[in-house]
CSV table of C-alpha atoms in Angstrom, one decimal:
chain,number,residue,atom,x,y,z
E,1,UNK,CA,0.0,0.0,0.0
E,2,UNK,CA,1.6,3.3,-0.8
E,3,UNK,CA,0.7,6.9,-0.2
E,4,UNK,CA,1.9,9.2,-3.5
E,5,UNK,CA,2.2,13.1,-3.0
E,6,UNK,CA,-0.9,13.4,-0.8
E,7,UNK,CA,-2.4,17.0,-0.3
E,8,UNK,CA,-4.5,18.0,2.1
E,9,UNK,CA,-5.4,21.7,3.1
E,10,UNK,CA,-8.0,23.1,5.7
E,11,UNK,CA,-8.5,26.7,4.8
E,12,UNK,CA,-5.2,27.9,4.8
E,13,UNK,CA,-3.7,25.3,7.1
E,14,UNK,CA,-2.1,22.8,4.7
E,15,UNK,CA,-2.1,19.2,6.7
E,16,UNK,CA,-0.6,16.9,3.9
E,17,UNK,CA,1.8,18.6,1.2
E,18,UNK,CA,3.4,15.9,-1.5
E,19,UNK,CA,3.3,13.4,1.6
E,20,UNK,CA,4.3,10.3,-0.1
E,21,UNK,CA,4.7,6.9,2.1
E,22,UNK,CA,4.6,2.9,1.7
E,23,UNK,CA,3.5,0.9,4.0
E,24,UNK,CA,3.4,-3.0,4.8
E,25,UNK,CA,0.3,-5.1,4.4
E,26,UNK,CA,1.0,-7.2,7.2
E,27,UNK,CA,2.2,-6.3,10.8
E,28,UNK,CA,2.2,-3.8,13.2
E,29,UNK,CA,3.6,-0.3,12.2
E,30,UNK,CA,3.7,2.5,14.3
E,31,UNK,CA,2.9,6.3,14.0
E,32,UNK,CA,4.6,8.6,16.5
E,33,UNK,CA,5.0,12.9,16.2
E,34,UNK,CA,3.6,15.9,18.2
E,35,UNK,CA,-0.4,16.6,18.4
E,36,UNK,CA,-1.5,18.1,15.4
E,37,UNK,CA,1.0,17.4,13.5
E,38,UNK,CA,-1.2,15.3,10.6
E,39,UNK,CA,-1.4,11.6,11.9
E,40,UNK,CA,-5.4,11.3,12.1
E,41,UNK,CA,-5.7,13.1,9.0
E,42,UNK,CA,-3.9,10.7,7.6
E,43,UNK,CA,-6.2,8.0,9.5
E,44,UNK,CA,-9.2,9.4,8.1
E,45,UNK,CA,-7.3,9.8,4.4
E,46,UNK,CA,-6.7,6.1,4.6
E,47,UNK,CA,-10.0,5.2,5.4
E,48,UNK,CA,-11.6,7.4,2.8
E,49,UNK,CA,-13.1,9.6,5.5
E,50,UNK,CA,-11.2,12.9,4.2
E,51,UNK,CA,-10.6,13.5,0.3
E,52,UNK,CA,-7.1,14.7,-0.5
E,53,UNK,CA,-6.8,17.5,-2.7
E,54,UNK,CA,-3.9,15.9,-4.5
E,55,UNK,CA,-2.5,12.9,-4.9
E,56,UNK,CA,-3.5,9.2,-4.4
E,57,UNK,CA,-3.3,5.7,-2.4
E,58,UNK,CA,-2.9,2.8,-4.2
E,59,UNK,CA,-3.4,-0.9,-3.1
E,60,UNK,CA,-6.0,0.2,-0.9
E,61,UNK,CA,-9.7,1.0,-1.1
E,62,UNK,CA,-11.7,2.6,1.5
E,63,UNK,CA,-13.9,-0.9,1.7
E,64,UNK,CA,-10.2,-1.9,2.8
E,65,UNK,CA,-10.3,-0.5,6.2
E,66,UNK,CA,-11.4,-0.3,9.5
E,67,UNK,CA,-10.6,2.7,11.6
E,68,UNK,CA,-10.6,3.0,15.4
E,69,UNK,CA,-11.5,6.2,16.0
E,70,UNK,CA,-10.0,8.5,19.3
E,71,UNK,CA,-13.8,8.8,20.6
E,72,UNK,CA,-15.1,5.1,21.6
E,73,UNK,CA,-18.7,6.1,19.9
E,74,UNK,CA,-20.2,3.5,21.9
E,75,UNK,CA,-24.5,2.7,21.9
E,76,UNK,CA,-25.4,2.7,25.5
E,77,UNK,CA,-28.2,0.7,25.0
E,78,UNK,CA,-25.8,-2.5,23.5
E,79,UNK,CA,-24.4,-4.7,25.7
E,80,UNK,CA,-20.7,-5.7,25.2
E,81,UNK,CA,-21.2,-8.3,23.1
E,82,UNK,CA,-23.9,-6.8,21.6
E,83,UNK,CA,-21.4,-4.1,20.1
E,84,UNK,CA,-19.8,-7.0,18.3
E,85,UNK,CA,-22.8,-9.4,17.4
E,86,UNK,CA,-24.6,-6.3,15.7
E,87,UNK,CA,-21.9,-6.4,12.7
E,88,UNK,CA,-20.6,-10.0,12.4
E,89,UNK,CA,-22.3,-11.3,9.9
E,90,UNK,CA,-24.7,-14.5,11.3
E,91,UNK,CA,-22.5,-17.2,10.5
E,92,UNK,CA,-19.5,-15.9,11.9
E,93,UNK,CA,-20.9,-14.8,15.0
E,94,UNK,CA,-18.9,-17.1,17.7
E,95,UNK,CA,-16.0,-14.9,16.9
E,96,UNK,CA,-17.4,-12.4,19.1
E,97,UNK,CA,-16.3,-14.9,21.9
E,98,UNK,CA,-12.3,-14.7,20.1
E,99,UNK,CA,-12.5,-11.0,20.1
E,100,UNK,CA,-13.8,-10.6,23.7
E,101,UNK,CA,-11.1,-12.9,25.0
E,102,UNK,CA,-8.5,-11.0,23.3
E,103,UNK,CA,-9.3,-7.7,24.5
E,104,UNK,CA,-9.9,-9.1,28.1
E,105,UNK,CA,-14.0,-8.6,28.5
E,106,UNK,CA,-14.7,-12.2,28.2
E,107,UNK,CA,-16.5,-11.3,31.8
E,108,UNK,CA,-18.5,-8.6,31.4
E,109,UNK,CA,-20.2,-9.4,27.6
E,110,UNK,CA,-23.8,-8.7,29.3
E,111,UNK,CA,-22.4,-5.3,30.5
E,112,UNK,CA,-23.7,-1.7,29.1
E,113,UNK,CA,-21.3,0.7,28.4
E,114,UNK,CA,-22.1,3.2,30.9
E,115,UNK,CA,-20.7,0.0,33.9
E,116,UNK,CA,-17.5,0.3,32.0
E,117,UNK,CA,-14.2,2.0,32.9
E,118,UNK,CA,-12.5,4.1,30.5
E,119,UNK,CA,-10.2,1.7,29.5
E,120,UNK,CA,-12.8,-0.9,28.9
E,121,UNK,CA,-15.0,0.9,27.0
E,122,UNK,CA,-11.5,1.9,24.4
E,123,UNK,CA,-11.0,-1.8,24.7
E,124,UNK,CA,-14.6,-2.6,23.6
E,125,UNK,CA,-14.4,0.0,21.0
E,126,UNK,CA,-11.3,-2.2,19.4
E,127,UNK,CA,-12.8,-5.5,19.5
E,128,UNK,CA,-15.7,-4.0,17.5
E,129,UNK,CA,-13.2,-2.5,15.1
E,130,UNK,CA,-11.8,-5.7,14.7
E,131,UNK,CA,-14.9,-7.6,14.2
E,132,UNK,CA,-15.3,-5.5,10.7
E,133,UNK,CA,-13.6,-7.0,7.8
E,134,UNK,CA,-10.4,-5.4,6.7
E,135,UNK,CA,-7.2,-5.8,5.0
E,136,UNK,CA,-5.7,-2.7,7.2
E,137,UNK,CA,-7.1,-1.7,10.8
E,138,UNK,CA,-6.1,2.3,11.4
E,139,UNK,CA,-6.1,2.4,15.1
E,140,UNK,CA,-6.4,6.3,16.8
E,141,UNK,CA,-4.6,5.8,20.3
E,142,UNK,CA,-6.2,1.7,20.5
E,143,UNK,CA,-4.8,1.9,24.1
E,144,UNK,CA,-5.7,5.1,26.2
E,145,UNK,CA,-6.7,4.4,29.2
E,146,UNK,CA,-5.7,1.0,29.3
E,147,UNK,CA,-3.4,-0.6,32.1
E,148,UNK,CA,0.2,-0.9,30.3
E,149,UNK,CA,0.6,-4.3,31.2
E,150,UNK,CA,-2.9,-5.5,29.9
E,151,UNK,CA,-2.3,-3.3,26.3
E,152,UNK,CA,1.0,-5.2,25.7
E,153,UNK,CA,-0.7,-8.7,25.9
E,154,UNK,CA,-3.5,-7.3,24.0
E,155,UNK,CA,-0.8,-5.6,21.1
E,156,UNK,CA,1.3,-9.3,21.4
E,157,UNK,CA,-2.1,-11.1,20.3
E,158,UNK,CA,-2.9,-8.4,17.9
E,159,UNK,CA,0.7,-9.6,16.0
E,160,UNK,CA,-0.1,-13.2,16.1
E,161,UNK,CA,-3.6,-12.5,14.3
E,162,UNK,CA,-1.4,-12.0,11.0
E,163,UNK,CA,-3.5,-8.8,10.1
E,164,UNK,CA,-2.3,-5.2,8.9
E,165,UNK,CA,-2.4,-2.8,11.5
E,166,UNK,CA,-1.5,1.4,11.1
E,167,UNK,CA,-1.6,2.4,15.0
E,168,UNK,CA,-1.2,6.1,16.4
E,169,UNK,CA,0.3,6.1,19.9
E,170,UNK,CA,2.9,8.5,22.2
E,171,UNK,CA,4.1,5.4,24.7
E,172,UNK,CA,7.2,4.4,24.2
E,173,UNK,CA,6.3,1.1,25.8
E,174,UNK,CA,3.6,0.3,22.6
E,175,UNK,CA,5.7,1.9,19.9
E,176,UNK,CA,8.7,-0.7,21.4
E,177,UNK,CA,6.6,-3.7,20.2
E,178,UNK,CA,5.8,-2.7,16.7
E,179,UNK,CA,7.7,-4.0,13.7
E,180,UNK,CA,7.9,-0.5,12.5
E,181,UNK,CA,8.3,3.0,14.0
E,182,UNK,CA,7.6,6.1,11.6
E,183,UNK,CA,8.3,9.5,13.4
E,184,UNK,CA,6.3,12.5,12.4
E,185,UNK,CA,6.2,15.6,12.5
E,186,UNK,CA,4.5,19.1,11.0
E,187,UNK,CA,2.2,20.0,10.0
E,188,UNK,CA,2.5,19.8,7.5
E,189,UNK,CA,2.8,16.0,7.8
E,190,UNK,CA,6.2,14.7,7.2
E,191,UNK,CA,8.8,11.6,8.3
E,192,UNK,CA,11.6,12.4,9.8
């Protein structure tokens, strides 16, 4: 998948200028720079949420992705496994069992989100993005608010599920377990 001379202004504040950048379809690579400096624009490009001005992606359609957003957007009237049963499709939907077990909420499927802490309720949030098919899984901070210890299992299993995954995150820790580091800065968006 590869990023050629993206462009991206709002108003006069250009985000993404010629930003061109390749990226793996498999494994865990990691985006790291300053707030503000272009890394959920680039999210959202990815994911066909934002139209650049210039430039393209190619080897990826929007239909591609999944995105986790920084807001958990949960329905407070779903239960936890609710959140994930609502977009498997029938046949597959004992994999909401595999996701709830690899995000640690294996226990509290009948919950609502509002009995939640903030770290299981961004947990919750990933297993549902997971649960949608993709080819590459754009991940907004996957692991504020969660215990250090507990992401770190979570990011391990994440590897061995042999998917794609673009994450944003500022902990050394998490950026320490991904098979690539990119290090950002702007705007507008560049690598360093």
């Amino acid at each position: 998948m590869r990023c050629e001379e993206l462009t991206l202004s709002f108003g006069d504040k250009r985000v993404l200028d010629h930003f061109s950048l390749e990226l793996p379809l498999r494994g865990i690579t990691a985006l790291r720079g300053p707030s503000g400096c272009g890394k959920t624009t680039l999210l959202r490009v990815l994911a066909g949420l934002e139209r650049p001005q210039g430039g393209q992606v190619r080897g990826l359609a929007p239909g591609d992705t999944a995105i986790l957003f920084q807001e958990n957007r949960l329905f407070p009237w779903r239960t936890v496994e609710q959140h994930l049963t609502d977009i498997l499709p029938r046949e597959e939907r004992d994999r909401a069992d595999n996701l709830l077990s690899l995000v640690e909420l294996s226990e509290e499927r009948s919950s609502y989100p509002g009995s939640l802490s903030g770290g299981m309720g961004r947990r919750l949030a990933l297993a549902r993005c997971l649960a949608l098919p993709a080819r590459l899984y754009l991940l907004d901070e996957p692991f504020a608010g969660v215990d250090l210890p507990r992401a770190l299992r979570i990011l391990d299993r994440l590897r061995k599920t042999d998917r794609a995954f673009l994450l944003v995150s500022h902990e050394e820790p998490i950026l320490s377990r991904a098979d690539q580091v990119l290090t950002l800065e702007g705007p507008p968006l560049r690598v360093l």
